[in-house]
Amino acid sequence: MAWIVLIISGMFEAVWAVALSKSEGFTRLVPSLVFLAGLTVSMGGLALAMRTLPAGTSYAVWVAIGAVLTIGYSMATGDESISPIKIALLLGLITCVVGLKLAH
């Protein structure tokens, strides 16, 4: 169950990261509220997962999921360029996260 909570909280990390960039320094209300909600769910889930999973593994997986999804969303919306090297590096990051799960 802790792994499911960790994965979901990693997804919410991407939500708050994107919302933060869309909030324009907290000057836009809706993205700022989405940021706060996403941050609360994300951090709460990370804290809950860390009750059972090691802190280092939890944090690495949480950050990696958030980073991959944030970059993937940014590429899909055209906010970030797409390149073969970026895709290869993201796949490498995903492979490392899967490795951490398997090593646990």
Tab-separated table of C-alpha atoms in Angstrom, residues 25-95:
chain	number	residue	atom	x	y	z
A	25	GLY	CA	4.609	34.023	-8.732
A	26	PHE	CA	1.292	33.390	-6.956
A	27	THR	CA	-0.395	36.256	-8.808
A	28	ARG	CA	-3.013	33.979	-10.429
A	29	LEU	CA	-5.605	32.553	-8.034
A	30	VAL	CA	-6.607	29.217	-9.602
A	31	PRO	CA	-3.086	27.922	-10.301
A	32	SER	CA	-2.034	29.086	-6.815
A	33	LEU	CA	-4.893	27.119	-5.230
A	34	VAL	CA	-4.068	24.057	-7.351
A	35	PHE	CA	-0.455	24.423	-6.202
A	36	LEU	CA	-1.471	24.459	-2.526
A	37	ALA	CA	-3.806	21.481	-2.905
A	38	GLY	CA	-1.275	19.482	-4.923
A	39	LEU	CA	1.500	20.293	-2.475
A	40	THR	CA	-0.615	19.200	0.484
A	41	VAL	CA	-1.591	15.884	-1.096
A	42	SER	CA	1.933	15.271	-2.393
A	43	MET	CA	3.741	15.959	0.876
A	44	GLY	CA	1.095	14.144	2.904
A	45	GLY	CA	1.419	11.060	0.737
A	46	LEU	CA	5.206	11.170	0.920
A	47	ALA	CA	5.064	11.415	4.716
A	48	LEU	CA	2.607	8.531	4.884
A	49	ALA	CA	4.736	6.329	2.602
A	50	MET	CA	7.835	7.102	4.675
A	51	ARG	CA	6.212	5.436	7.681
A	52	THR	CA	7.024	2.099	6.044
A	53	LEU	CA	9.524	2.748	3.264
A	54	PRO	CA	13.089	4.004	3.713
A	55	ALA	CA	13.405	7.789	3.488
A	56	GLY	CA	16.067	7.765	0.754
A	57	THR	CA	14.193	5.380	-1.506
A	58	SER	CA	10.894	7.151	-0.909
A	59	TYR	CA	12.310	10.559	-1.694
A	60	ALA	CA	14.167	9.390	-4.805
A	61	VAL	CA	11.093	7.665	-6.227
A	62	TRP	CA	8.826	10.629	-5.358
A	63	VAL	CA	11.142	13.155	-7.009
A	64	ALA	CA	11.703	10.983	-10.077
A	65	ILE	CA	7.991	10.430	-10.681
A	66	GLY	CA	7.327	14.145	-10.281
A	67	ALA	CA	10.200	15.125	-12.548
A	68	VAL	CA	9.333	12.677	-15.321
A	69	LEU	CA	5.668	13.667	-15.321
A	70	THR	CA	6.421	17.393	-15.125
A	71	ILE	CA	8.853	17.221	-18.031
A	72	GLY	CA	6.537	14.927	-19.993
A	73	TYR	CA	3.632	17.339	-19.513
A	74	SER	CA	5.808	20.281	-20.500
A	75	MET	CA	6.928	18.481	-23.646
A	76	ALA	CA	3.351	17.513	-24.520
A	77	THR	CA	2.105	21.096	-24.138
A	78	GLY	CA	5.037	22.597	-26.037
A	79	ASP	CA	6.459	24.424	-23.023
A	80	GLU	CA	9.641	22.366	-23.300
A	81	SER	CA	11.466	21.073	-26.343
A	82	ILE	CA	11.513	17.386	-27.187
A	83	SER	CA	14.754	15.693	-28.086
A	84	PRO	CA	15.942	12.096	-28.307
A	85	ILE	CA	18.488	12.686	-25.538
A	86	LYS	CA	15.819	14.023	-23.169
A	87	ILE	CA	13.600	11.042	-23.862
A	88	ALA	CA	16.518	8.636	-23.319
A	89	LEU	CA	17.420	10.331	-20.035
A	90	LEU	CA	13.823	10.204	-18.826
A	91	LEU	CA	13.673	6.499	-19.690
A	92	GLY	CA	16.896	6.030	-17.748
A	93	LEU	CA	15.365	7.786	-14.762
A	94	ILE	CA	12.295	5.550	-14.947
A	95	THR	CA	14.557	2.499	-15.142
